Amino acid sequence: MAGMAANGLEDRLAPYAVSSQNTRGRRHPEPPPGRRSEFQRDRDRIVHSTAFRRLEYKTQVFVNHEGDLFRTRLTHSIEVAQIGRTIARALRLNEDLVEAIALAHDLGHTAFGHAGQEALNACMKDWGGFEHNLQSLRVVDELERRYAEFDGLNLCFETREGILKHCSARQAAELGPVAQRFVDGLQPSLEAQLANLADEIAYNNHDIDDGLRSGLLDLDALCETTLFGRYWREVHARYPDLQGRARIHETIRRMIDHMVRDLIDESERRLAEARPTDLDAVRKAGRPLIAFSDAQREINLELKQFLRHNLYEHYRVRRMTGKARRVIHELFEAFMNDHRLLPPEYQQHCRHKETARGKAGRARAIADYIAGMTDRYAILEHHRLFDPDHVS
Ligand code: MG
């Protein structure tokens, strides 16, 4: 990847950051991108992909048609990128790489949030399972078809590695170099570590916001949690007349800021202690160098547990996820029984996979099709297949 030093795009990077010089490159070699860094090019390819546009109509907790104000996977991913870039700049890490990982991290998510992922995983249990992380990697490595010379987006190693947050030993063996660190017990780049924690900051805070807006979360109960309670009272002390959405927002922005500061401070402390001289030292550090303080991890855990009990397991959310599960199961079964129900290009994908890997291949192709569906497309497809009155 020579030639990048000259254009000055990555001059401020710390020695342990990933740069266009020390990237392990792309699977299919390409000429340097010229006036962009390698990771700007990755980010741009992600933004132009079909899977990225679909994020607009996929949800995390609420189904897409429940309200226009809730986060979708698209706005979630943009929030992750924003938080990630802020921290990357403070730590002199590669902002473009963090942004690329953040924008791509949810590309493999099914419709209907975690309910969709669990349902598809259950459908695939005899065929290698379904995991959204691995699916995000499949999207950028294989499923996007828009370039003449390669399938997928042909992203840099470090972007792909950042997308693959976790995987089992069996999966690592199948995935090859991108998953080798799981075999060797090495850390990923600091940028990958950061994108992962920026994700956590984003969803913990926006799920509170969406939970309150939907009326599912109880404000008094939320005030019992450490961080929300602290800033809720602090905002009130400073602006006694402030009410409603603005008071909630003033509280949540302080929570985000608090978490970001803690993450930067603790990471700086760990970096000063470990003194990694380069990316290789980061990989061999034995523990993540981007991290929250112990105290903050406790606070985050408290918040996560609160959200699990009061929001993700709320009966109204469960009713929705129950329906979502049925839609996914029924779609999968219908296509497994007769792949000729698939649109022509997926029938072809299916035949291809089946020739190579038998019934497991067919199941994988069907999972690819279902995983790509947005909330509303999955519901529509379900109507088309099961509603006798639906003419299509
Ligand atoms: Mg996420």
mmCIF file of C-alpha atoms and ligand atoms in Angstrom:
data_model
loop_
_atom_site.group_PDB
_atom_site.id
_atom_site.type_symbol
_atom_site.label_atom_id
_atom_site.label_comp_id
_atom_site.label_asym_id
_atom_site.label_seq_id
_atom_site.Cartn_x
_atom_site.Cartn_y
_atom_site.Cartn_z
ATOM 1 C CA MET A 1 0.000 0.000 0.000
ATOM 2 C CA ALA A 2 2.885 2.321 -0.729
ATOM 3 C CA GLY A 3 2.246 5.841 -1.884
ATOM 4 C CA MET A 4 -0.226 6.773 0.806
ATOM 5 C CA ALA A 5 2.282 8.580 2.970
ATOM 6 C CA ALA A 6 2.683 11.276 0.386
ATOM 7 C CA ASN A 7 -0.851 12.592 0.358
ATOM 8 C CA GLY A 8 -0.861 13.407 4.073
ATOM 9 C CA LEU A 9 -4.302 11.956 4.748
ATOM 10 C CA GLU A 10 -3.215 10.029 7.798
ATOM 11 C CA ASP A 11 -0.464 12.266 9.175
ATOM 12 C CA ARG A 12 -1.826 12.621 12.691
ATOM 13 C CA LEU A 13 -2.160 8.924 13.419
ATOM 14 C CA ALA A 14 -0.558 7.402 16.481
ATOM 15 C CA PRO A 15 2.105 4.751 15.735
ATOM 16 C CA TYR A 16 -0.231 2.003 16.954
ATOM 17 C CA ALA A 17 -3.129 3.080 14.726
ATOM 18 C CA VAL A 18 -3.974 1.230 11.521
ATOM 19 C CA SER A 19 -2.811 3.176 8.491
ATOM 20 C CA SER A 20 -3.014 2.733 4.743
ATOM 21 C CA GLN A 21 0.668 1.705 4.947
ATOM 22 C CA ASN A 22 0.335 -1.058 7.482
ATOM 23 C CA THR A 23 -2.970 -2.514 6.258
ATOM 24 C CA ARG A 24 -2.859 -6.143 5.251
ATOM 25 C CA GLY A 25 -4.671 -5.070 2.133
ATOM 26 C CA ARG A 26 -7.507 -6.454 0.043
ATOM 27 C CA ARG A 27 -8.168 -10.019 -1.032
ATOM 28 C CA HIS A 28 -8.328 -8.909 -4.639
ATOM 29 C CA PRO A 29 -5.406 -6.471 -5.156
ATOM 30 C CA GLU A 30 -6.380 -3.039 -6.487
ATOM 31 C CA PRO A 31 -4.470 0.125 -7.393
ATOM 32 C CA PRO A 32 -4.227 2.706 -4.559
ATOM 33 C CA PRO A 33 -7.287 4.963 -4.278
ATOM 34 C CA GLY A 34 -5.360 8.169 -4.974
ATOM 35 C CA ARG A 35 -6.866 11.104 -3.117
ATOM 36 C CA ARG A 36 -8.665 8.978 -0.576
ATOM 37 C CA SER A 37 -7.132 6.735 2.039
ATOM 38 C CA GLU A 38 -7.743 2.991 1.749
ATOM 39 C CA PHE A 39 -10.272 3.229 4.575
ATOM 40 C CA GLN A 40 -12.113 6.177 3.086
ATOM 41 C CA ARG A 41 -12.563 3.982 0.047
ATOM 42 C CA ASP A 42 -13.914 1.187 2.232
ATOM 43 C CA ARG A 43 -16.319 3.569 3.947
ATOM 44 C CA ASP A 44 -17.510 4.923 0.601
ATOM 45 C CA ARG A 45 -18.139 1.440 -0.786
ATOM 46 C CA ILE A 46 -20.206 0.595 2.279
ATOM 47 C CA VAL A 47 -22.293 3.759 1.964
ATOM 48 C CA HIS A 48 -23.034 2.946 -1.690
ATOM 49 C CA SER A 49 -24.002 -0.667 -1.032
ATOM 50 C CA THR A 50 -27.523 -2.064 -1.265
ATOM 51 C CA ALA A 51 -27.323 -3.615 2.189
ATOM 52 C CA PHE A 52 -26.550 -0.182 3.674
ATOM 53 C CA ARG A 53 -29.675 1.379 2.165
ATOM 54 C CA ARG A 54 -31.770 -1.461 3.557
ATOM 55 C CA LEU A 55 -30.691 -0.552 7.103
ATOM 56 C CA GLU A 56 -33.187 2.300 6.898
ATOM 57 C CA TYR A 57 -36.027 -0.196 7.018
ATOM 58 C CA LYS A 58 -34.615 -2.594 9.568
ATOM 59 C CA THR A 59 -35.135 -2.095 13.267
ATOM 60 C CA GLN A 60 -33.403 -2.859 16.519
ATOM 61 C CA VAL A 61 -36.217 -3.082 19.054
ATOM 62 C CA PHE A 62 -39.326 -1.657 17.433
ATOM 63 C CA VAL A 63 -40.771 -2.807 14.137
ATOM 64 C CA ASN A 64 -40.347 -0.280 11.381
ATOM 65 C CA HIS A 65 -43.993 0.718 11.027
ATOM 66 C CA GLU A 66 -44.493 1.371 14.756
ATOM 67 C CA GLY A 67 -43.356 4.952 14.543
ATOM 68 C CA ASP A 68 -41.260 7.311 12.469
ATOM 69 C CA LEU A 69 -39.200 8.601 15.377
ATOM 70 C CA PHE A 70 -37.588 5.397 16.558
ATOM 71 C CA ARG A 71 -34.055 4.429 15.644
ATOM 72 C CA THR A 72 -33.591 2.187 12.679
ATOM 73 C CA ARG A 73 -30.410 0.266 12.000
ATOM 74 C CA LEU A 74 -29.385 3.060 9.669
ATOM 75 C CA THR A 75 -29.644 5.865 12.206
ATOM 76 C CA HIS A 76 -28.122 3.552 14.819
ATOM 77 C CA SER A 77 -25.125 2.888 12.566
ATOM 78 C CA ILE A 78 -24.689 6.622 11.926
ATOM 79 C CA GLU A 79 -24.737 7.284 15.679
ATOM 80 C CA VAL A 80 -22.135 4.561 16.228
ATOM 81 C CA ALA A 81 -19.956 6.134 13.533
ATOM 82 C CA GLN A 82 -20.303 9.595 15.107
ATOM 83 C CA ILE A 83 -19.364 8.400 18.597
ATOM 84 C CA GLY A 84 -16.577 6.221 17.211
ATOM 85 C CA ARG A 85 -15.062 9.040 15.178
ATOM 86 C CA THR A 86 -15.065 11.413 18.140
ATOM 87 C CA ILE A 87 -13.123 8.935 20.251
ATOM 88 C CA ALA A 88 -10.826 7.919 17.385
ATOM 89 C CA ARG A 89 -9.802 11.521 16.812
ATOM 90 C CA ALA A 90 -9.130 12.069 20.521
ATOM 91 C CA LEU A 91 -6.913 8.963 20.621
ATOM 92 C CA ARG A 92 -5.302 9.637 17.217
ATOM 93 C CA LEU A 93 -6.671 6.396 15.781
ATOM 94 C CA ASN A 94 -7.811 5.937 12.208
ATOM 95 C CA GLU A 95 -11.160 7.724 12.046
ATOM 96 C CA ASP A 96 -11.953 6.472 8.559
ATOM 97 C CA LEU A 97 -11.471 2.848 9.587
ATOM 98 C CA VAL A 98 -13.636 3.279 12.691
ATOM 99 C CA GLU A 99 -16.312 4.905 10.551
ATOM 100 C CA ALA A 100 -16.166 2.104 7.971
ATOM 101 C CA ILE A 101 -16.508 -0.597 10.636
ATOM 102 C CA ALA A 102 -19.325 1.297 12.377
ATOM 103 C CA LEU A 103 -21.319 1.796 9.195
ATOM 104 C CA ALA A 104 -20.883 -1.862 8.187
ATOM 105 C CA HIS A 105 -21.274 -3.559 11.553
ATOM 106 C CA ASP A 106 -25.007 -4.233 11.245
ATOM 107 C CA LEU A 107 -25.246 -4.951 7.506
ATOM 108 C CA GLY A 108 -25.933 -8.625 8.176
ATOM 109 C CA HIS A 109 -28.790 -8.070 10.592
ATOM 110 C CA THR A 110 -32.133 -9.608 9.760
ATOM 111 C CA ALA A 111 -35.433 -7.793 9.895
ATOM 112 C CA PHE A 112 -37.174 -7.492 13.289
ATOM 113 C CA GLY A 113 -34.093 -6.958 15.435
ATOM 114 C CA HIS A 114 -32.838 -9.698 17.701
ATOM 115 C CA ALA A 115 -36.048 -11.682 17.343
ATOM 116 C CA GLY A 116 -35.330 -12.052 13.627
ATOM 117 C CA GLN A 117 -31.756 -13.135 14.247
ATOM 118 C CA GLU A 118 -32.822 -15.734 16.830
ATOM 119 C CA ALA A 119 -35.537 -17.082 14.553
ATOM 120 C CA LEU A 120 -33.223 -17.439 11.583
ATOM 121 C CA ASN A 121 -30.569 -19.042 13.777
ATOM 122 C CA ALA A 122 -33.140 -21.599 14.930
ATOM 123 C CA CYS A 123 -34.149 -22.301 11.302
ATOM 124 C CA MET A 124 -30.474 -22.826 10.428
ATOM 125 C CA LYS A 125 -29.532 -24.955 13.446
ATOM 126 C CA ASP A 126 -28.852 -28.070 11.372
ATOM 127 C CA TRP A 127 -27.044 -26.074 8.678
ATOM 128 C CA GLY A 128 -24.347 -24.180 10.556
ATOM 129 C CA GLY A 129 -26.575 -21.614 12.302
ATOM 130 C CA PHE A 130 -27.059 -17.947 11.582
ATOM 131 C CA GLU A 131 -25.076 -15.178 13.250
ATOM 132 C CA HIS A 132 -25.475 -11.531 12.239
ATOM 133 C CA ASN A 133 -21.758 -10.762 12.630
ATOM 134 C CA LEU A 134 -20.782 -13.479 10.234
ATOM 135 C CA GLN A 135 -23.583 -12.402 7.946
ATOM 136 C CA SER A 136 -22.257 -8.815 7.889
ATOM 137 C CA LEU A 137 -18.963 -10.268 6.709
ATOM 138 C CA ARG A 138 -20.755 -12.401 4.093
ATOM 139 C CA VAL A 139 -22.473 -9.260 2.805
ATOM 140 C CA VAL A 140 -19.226 -7.342 2.280
ATOM 141 C CA ASP A 141 -17.207 -10.375 1.126
ATOM 142 C CA GLU A 142 -19.676 -12.087 -1.142
ATOM 143 C CA LEU A 143 -23.307 -11.019 -1.328
ATOM 144 C CA GLU A 144 -23.005 -7.463 -2.674
ATOM 145 C CA ARG A 145 -22.712 -7.795 -6.442
ATOM 146 C CA ARG A 146 -21.749 -4.469 -7.984
ATOM 147 C CA TYR A 147 -18.155 -4.653 -9.146
ATOM 148 C CA ALA A 148 -16.795 -6.104 -12.368
ATOM 149 C CA GLU A 149 -13.683 -7.718 -10.924
ATOM 150 C CA PHE A 150 -14.870 -9.241 -7.663
ATOM 151 C CA ASP A 151 -17.883 -10.278 -5.639
ATOM 152 C CA GLY A 152 -18.533 -8.320 -2.466
ATOM 153 C CA LEU A 153 -16.942 -4.945 -1.726
ATOM 154 C CA ASN A 154 -13.334 -6.187 -1.520
ATOM 155 C CA LEU A 155 -12.697 -4.285 1.705
ATOM 156 C CA CYS A 156 -9.367 -4.081 3.527
ATOM 157 C CA PHE A 157 -8.454 -6.800 5.998
ATOM 158 C CA GLU A 158 -8.813 -4.499 9.022
ATOM 159 C CA THR A 159 -12.323 -3.396 8.064
ATOM 160 C CA ARG A 160 -13.393 -7.024 7.639
ATOM 161 C CA GLU A 161 -11.691 -7.999 10.883
ATOM 162 C CA GLY A 162 -13.526 -5.191 12.686
ATOM 163 C CA ILE A 163 -16.866 -6.407 11.353
ATOM 164 C CA LEU A 164 -16.192 -9.905 12.689
ATOM 165 C CA LYS A 165 -16.564 -9.081 16.383
ATOM 166 C CA HIS A 166 -16.721 -12.666 17.546
ATOM 167 C CA CYS A 167 -16.916 -16.191 16.183
ATOM 168 C CA SER A 168 -16.581 -19.777 17.372
ATOM 169 C CA ALA A 169 -13.454 -21.901 16.924
ATOM 170 C CA ARG A 170 -15.234 -23.982 14.267
ATOM 171 C CA GLN A 171 -16.267 -20.872 12.340
ATOM 172 C CA ALA A 172 -12.775 -19.390 12.662
ATOM 173 C CA ALA A 173 -11.306 -22.473 10.991
ATOM 174 C CA GLU A 174 -13.679 -22.044 8.041
ATOM 175 C CA LEU A 175 -13.213 -18.290 7.708
ATOM 176 C CA GLY A 176 -9.429 -18.312 7.376
ATOM 177 C CA PRO A 177 -7.114 -15.295 7.916
ATOM 178 C CA VAL A 178 -9.810 -12.786 8.910
ATOM 179 C CA ALA A 179 -10.668 -14.975 11.918
ATOM 180 C CA GLN A 180 -7.143 -16.164 12.716
ATOM 181 C CA ARG A 181 -6.923 -13.928 15.766
ATOM 182 C CA PHE A 182 -9.599 -16.016 17.476
ATOM 183 C CA VAL A 183 -7.415 -19.086 16.990
ATOM 184 C CA ASP A 184 -4.230 -17.330 18.112
ATOM 185 C CA GLY A 185 -5.829 -15.446 21.011
ATOM 186 C CA LEU A 186 -4.783 -12.037 19.656
ATOM 187 C CA GLN A 187 -6.547 -8.680 19.948
ATOM 188 C CA PRO A 188 -8.018 -6.880 16.941
ATOM 189 C CA SER A 189 -6.906 -3.365 15.997
ATOM 190 C CA LEU A 190 -7.716 -0.515 18.393
ATOM 191 C CA GLU A 191 -10.116 0.786 15.775
ATOM 192 C CA ALA A 192 -12.070 -2.483 15.879
ATOM 193 C CA GLN A 193 -12.098 -2.448 19.673
ATOM 194 C CA LEU A 194 -13.362 1.118 19.597
ATOM 195 C CA ALA A 195 -16.147 0.544 17.053
ATOM 196 C CA ASN A 196 -17.453 -2.255 19.246
ATOM 197 C CA LEU A 197 -17.685 -0.051 22.343
ATOM 198 C CA ALA A 198 -19.090 2.910 20.400
ATOM 199 C CA ASP A 199 -21.899 0.508 19.418
ATOM 200 C CA GLU A 200 -22.575 -0.146 23.093
ATOM 201 C CA ILE A 201 -22.650 3.570 23.966
ATOM 202 C CA ALA A 202 -25.034 4.259 21.092
ATOM 203 C CA TYR A 203 -27.598 1.550 21.759
ATOM 204 C CA ASN A 204 -27.679 1.873 25.533
ATOM 205 C CA ASN A 205 -28.512 5.540 25.206
ATOM 206 C CA HIS A 206 -30.834 5.515 22.235
ATOM 207 C CA ASP A 207 -32.798 2.572 23.583
ATOM 208 C CA ILE A 208 -33.525 4.656 26.687
ATOM 209 C CA ASP A 209 -34.651 7.493 24.454
ATOM 210 C CA ASP A 210 -36.837 5.272 22.246
ATOM 211 C CA GLY A 211 -38.099 3.352 25.281
ATOM 212 C CA LEU A 212 -39.319 6.570 26.923
ATOM 213 C CA ARG A 213 -40.786 7.903 23.692
ATOM 214 C CA SER A 214 -42.752 4.698 23.140
ATOM 215 C CA GLY A 215 -44.125 4.842 26.671
ATOM 216 C CA LEU A 216 -42.762 1.375 27.454
ATOM 217 C CA LEU A 217 -40.142 2.608 29.912
ATOM 218 C CA ASP A 218 -41.161 4.127 33.213
ATOM 219 C CA LEU A 219 -39.341 7.340 34.005
ATOM 220 C CA ASP A 220 -39.425 6.877 37.782
ATOM 221 C CA ALA A 221 -37.901 3.409 37.495
ATOM 222 C CA LEU A 222 -35.237 4.726 35.133
ATOM 223 C CA CYS A 223 -34.331 7.432 37.647
ATOM 224 C CA GLU A 224 -33.346 4.634 40.024
ATOM 225 C CA THR A 225 -30.466 3.682 37.721
ATOM 226 C CA THR A 226 -27.136 5.333 38.550
ATOM 227 C CA LEU A 227 -26.249 7.347 35.498
ATOM 228 C CA PHE A 228 -29.683 8.367 34.267
ATOM 229 C CA GLY A 229 -30.737 9.328 37.809
ATOM 230 C CA ARG A 230 -27.635 11.403 38.348
ATOM 231 C CA TYR A 231 -27.969 13.483 35.185
ATOM 232 C CA TRP A 232 -31.763 13.713 35.348
ATOM 233 C CA ARG A 233 -31.392 15.437 38.732
ATOM 234 C CA GLU A 234 -28.428 17.492 37.584
ATOM 235 C CA VAL A 235 -30.343 18.842 34.577
ATOM 236 C CA HIS A 236 -33.293 19.679 36.819
ATOM 237 C CA ALA A 237 -31.070 21.544 39.286
ATOM 238 C CA ARG A 238 -29.636 23.634 36.471
ATOM 239 C CA TYR A 239 -32.858 24.146 34.460
ATOM 240 C CA PRO A 240 -35.751 23.788 36.965
ATOM 241 C CA ASP A 241 -38.393 24.752 34.375
ATOM 242 C CA LEU A 242 -37.213 22.373 31.684
ATOM 243 C CA GLN A 243 -39.755 19.630 30.972
ATOM 244 C CA GLY A 244 -40.563 16.828 28.543
ATOM 245 C CA ARG A 245 -38.377 15.773 25.629
ATOM 246 C CA ALA A 246 -35.789 18.476 26.197
ATOM 247 C CA ARG A 247 -35.117 17.347 29.761
ATOM 248 C CA ILE A 248 -34.763 13.769 28.552
ATOM 249 C CA HIS A 249 -32.426 14.821 25.781
ATOM 250 C CA GLU A 250 -30.314 17.002 28.094
ATOM 251 C CA THR A 251 -29.976 13.952 30.350
ATOM 252 C CA ILE A 252 -29.069 11.513 27.588
ATOM 253 C CA ARG A 253 -26.526 13.798 25.957
ATOM 254 C CA ARG A 254 -24.761 14.024 29.319
ATOM 255 C CA MET A 255 -24.812 10.251 29.637
ATOM 256 C CA ILE A 256 -23.246 9.817 26.200
ATOM 257 C CA ASP A 257 -20.627 12.425 27.017
ATOM 258 C CA HIS A 258 -19.887 10.718 30.342
ATOM 259 C CA MET A 259 -19.356 7.330 28.671
ATOM 260 C CA VAL A 260 -17.233 8.804 25.880
ATOM 261 C CA ARG A 261 -15.001 10.595 28.393
ATOM 262 C CA ASP A 262 -14.618 7.498 30.511
ATOM 263 C CA LEU A 263 -13.697 5.422 27.479
ATOM 264 C CA ILE A 264 -11.109 7.952 26.318
ATOM 265 C CA ASP A 265 -9.585 8.335 29.803
ATOM 266 C CA GLU A 266 -9.361 4.610 30.516
ATOM 267 C CA SER A 267 -7.979 3.868 27.047
ATOM 268 C CA GLU A 268 -5.340 6.584 27.421
ATOM 269 C CA ARG A 269 -4.395 5.091 30.751
ATOM 270 C CA ARG A 270 -4.066 1.601 29.306
ATOM 271 C CA LEU A 271 -2.111 2.851 26.293
ATOM 272 C CA ALA A 272 0.295 4.736 28.558
ATOM 273 C CA GLU A 273 0.776 1.582 30.597
ATOM 274 C CA ALA A 274 1.194 -0.893 27.723
ATOM 275 C CA ARG A 275 3.144 1.525 25.479
ATOM 276 C CA PRO A 276 2.443 -0.340 22.239
ATOM 277 C CA THR A 277 4.941 0.744 19.613
ATOM 278 C CA ASP A 278 2.941 -0.488 16.654
ATOM 279 C CA LEU A 279 -0.126 -2.407 15.517
ATOM 280 C CA ASP A 280 1.589 -5.718 16.158
ATOM 281 C CA ALA A 281 2.096 -4.795 19.823
ATOM 282 C CA VAL A 282 -1.603 -3.909 20.059
ATOM 283 C CA ARG A 283 -2.509 -7.372 18.785
ATOM 284 C CA LYS A 284 -0.225 -9.033 21.301
ATOM 285 C CA ALA A 285 -1.163 -6.814 24.271
ATOM 286 C CA GLY A 286 -3.025 -9.659 25.981
ATOM 287 C CA ARG A 287 -6.082 -7.533 26.713
ATOM 288 C CA PRO A 288 -8.087 -4.812 24.981
ATOM 289 C CA LEU A 289 -6.449 -1.406 25.267
ATOM 290 C CA ILE A 290 -9.664 0.391 24.379
ATOM 291 C CA ALA A 291 -11.921 -0.073 27.367
ATOM 292 C CA PHE A 292 -14.249 1.479 29.911
ATOM 293 C CA SER A 293 -13.065 1.812 33.496
ATOM 294 C CA ASP A 294 -14.216 -0.941 35.865
ATOM 295 C CA ALA A 295 -16.638 1.455 37.556
ATOM 296 C CA GLN A 296 -18.170 2.421 34.214
ATOM 297 C CA ARG A 297 -18.514 -1.211 33.170
ATOM 298 C CA GLU A 298 -20.636 -1.766 36.282
ATOM 299 C CA ILE A 299 -22.798 1.227 35.433
ATOM 300 C CA ASN A 300 -23.231 0.018 31.848
ATOM 301 C CA LEU A 301 -24.188 -3.417 33.076
ATOM 302 C CA GLU A 302 -26.830 -1.954 35.373
ATOM 303 C CA LEU A 303 -28.269 -0.025 32.423
ATOM 304 C CA LYS A 304 -28.229 -3.063 30.155
ATOM 305 C CA GLN A 305 -30.032 -5.162 32.736
ATOM 306 C CA PHE A 306 -32.588 -2.431 33.210
ATOM 307 C CA LEU A 307 -33.220 -2.283 29.474
ATOM 308 C CA ARG A 308 -33.468 -6.057 29.206
ATOM 309 C CA HIS A 309 -36.055 -6.390 31.975
ATOM 310 C CA ASN A 310 -38.083 -3.315 31.186
ATOM 311 C CA LEU A 311 -37.826 -2.874 27.444
ATOM 312 C CA TYR A 312 -36.574 -5.908 25.497
ATOM 313 C CA GLU A 313 -38.740 -8.235 27.590
ATOM 314 C CA HIS A 314 -41.726 -5.899 27.810
ATOM 315 C CA TYR A 315 -44.905 -7.779 26.888
ATOM 316 C CA ARG A 316 -45.631 -5.457 23.994
ATOM 317 C CA VAL A 317 -42.165 -6.012 22.561
ATOM 318 C CA ARG A 318 -42.571 -9.756 23.109
ATOM 319 C CA ARG A 319 -45.854 -9.803 21.205
ATOM 320 C CA MET A 320 -44.123 -8.147 18.311
ATOM 321 C CA THR A 321 -41.130 -10.478 18.444
ATOM 322 C CA GLY A 322 -43.450 -13.491 18.585
ATOM 323 C CA LYS A 323 -45.048 -12.412 15.332
ATOM 324 C CA ALA A 324 -41.652 -11.717 13.797
ATOM 325 C CA ARG A 325 -40.469 -15.187 14.731
ATOM 326 C CA ARG A 326 -43.424 -16.799 13.006
ATOM 327 C CA VAL A 327 -42.906 -14.761 9.849
ATOM 328 C CA ILE A 328 -39.242 -15.790 9.604
ATOM 329 C CA HIS A 329 -39.944 -19.474 10.376
ATOM 330 C CA GLU A 330 -42.752 -19.730 7.869
ATOM 331 C CA LEU A 331 -40.795 -18.008 5.130
ATOM 332 C CA PHE A 332 -37.815 -20.261 5.703
ATOM 333 C CA GLU A 333 -39.895 -23.427 5.674
ATOM 334 C CA ALA A 334 -41.775 -22.463 2.539
ATOM 335 C CA PHE A 335 -38.543 -21.783 0.619
ATOM 336 C CA MET A 336 -36.850 -24.936 1.930
ATOM 337 C CA ASN A 337 -39.802 -27.000 0.723
ATOM 338 C CA ASP A 338 -39.854 -25.353 -2.682
ATOM 339 C CA HIS A 339 -36.995 -23.119 -3.741
ATOM 340 C CA ARG A 340 -38.914 -22.232 -6.908
ATOM 341 C CA LEU A 341 -40.907 -19.816 -4.746
ATOM 342 C CA LEU A 342 -37.779 -17.641 -4.579
ATOM 343 C CA PRO A 343 -37.259 -14.727 -6.987
ATOM 344 C CA PRO A 344 -35.213 -15.877 -10.025
ATOM 345 C CA GLU A 345 -31.830 -14.460 -8.946
ATOM 346 C CA TYR A 346 -32.112 -16.205 -5.574
ATOM 347 C CA GLN A 347 -33.192 -19.457 -7.232
ATOM 348 C CA GLN A 348 -29.912 -19.242 -9.092
ATOM 349 C CA HIS A 349 -27.956 -18.433 -5.912
ATOM 350 C CA CYS A 350 -29.737 -21.391 -4.308
ATOM 351 C CA ARG A 351 -28.896 -23.848 -7.121
ATOM 352 C CA HIS A 352 -25.292 -22.679 -7.030
ATOM 353 C CA LYS A 353 -24.989 -23.228 -3.297
ATOM 354 C CA GLU A 354 -26.834 -26.516 -3.438
ATOM 355 C CA THR A 355 -24.495 -27.872 -6.096
ATOM 356 C CA ALA A 356 -21.501 -26.942 -3.948
ATOM 357 C CA ARG A 357 -22.766 -27.912 -0.507
ATOM 358 C CA GLY A 358 -25.991 -29.916 -0.800
ATOM 359 C CA LYS A 359 -28.942 -29.140 1.397
ATOM 360 C CA ALA A 360 -26.809 -26.988 3.724
ATOM 361 C CA GLY A 361 -26.002 -24.848 0.691
ATOM 362 C CA ARG A 362 -29.670 -24.468 -0.150
ATOM 363 C CA ALA A 363 -30.434 -23.478 3.448
ATOM 364 C CA ARG A 364 -27.608 -20.907 3.409
ATOM 365 C CA ALA A 365 -28.879 -19.314 0.199
ATOM 366 C CA ILE A 366 -32.376 -19.052 1.676
ATOM 367 C CA ALA A 367 -30.956 -17.557 4.869
ATOM 368 C CA ASP A 368 -29.103 -15.002 2.711
ATOM 369 C CA TYR A 369 -32.373 -14.039 1.048
ATOM 370 C CA ILE A 370 -34.304 -13.786 4.313
ATOM 371 C CA ALA A 371 -31.491 -11.944 6.121
ATOM 372 C CA GLY A 372 -31.506 -9.301 3.394
ATOM 373 C CA MET A 373 -35.214 -8.530 3.879
ATOM 374 C CA THR A 374 -36.310 -5.326 5.547
ATOM 375 C CA ASP A 375 -39.105 -5.456 8.145
ATOM 376 C CA ARG A 376 -41.767 -4.409 5.682
ATOM 377 C CA TYR A 377 -40.463 -6.595 2.858
ATOM 378 C CA ALA A 378 -40.540 -9.668 5.112
ATOM 379 C CA ILE A 379 -44.146 -8.900 6.085
ATOM 380 C CA LEU A 380 -45.101 -8.322 2.456
ATOM 381 C CA GLU A 381 -43.383 -11.505 1.308
ATOM 382 C CA HIS A 382 -45.206 -13.394 4.038
ATOM 383 C CA HIS A 383 -48.540 -12.007 2.775
ATOM 384 C CA ARG A 384 -47.652 -12.955 -0.782
ATOM 385 C CA LEU A 385 -46.916 -16.534 0.208
ATOM 386 C CA PHE A 386 -49.595 -17.195 2.797
ATOM 387 C CA ASP A 387 -52.503 -14.813 2.241
ATOM 388 C CA PRO A 388 -54.840 -16.352 -0.386
ATOM 389 C CA ASP A 389 -56.389 -12.935 -1.037
ATOM 390 C CA HIS A 390 -53.036 -11.414 -1.878
ATOM 391 C CA VAL A 391 -52.560 -11.214 -5.646
ATOM 392 C CA SER A 392 -49.004 -10.770 -6.825
HETATM 393 MG MG MG B 1 -25.040 -2.223 16.529
#
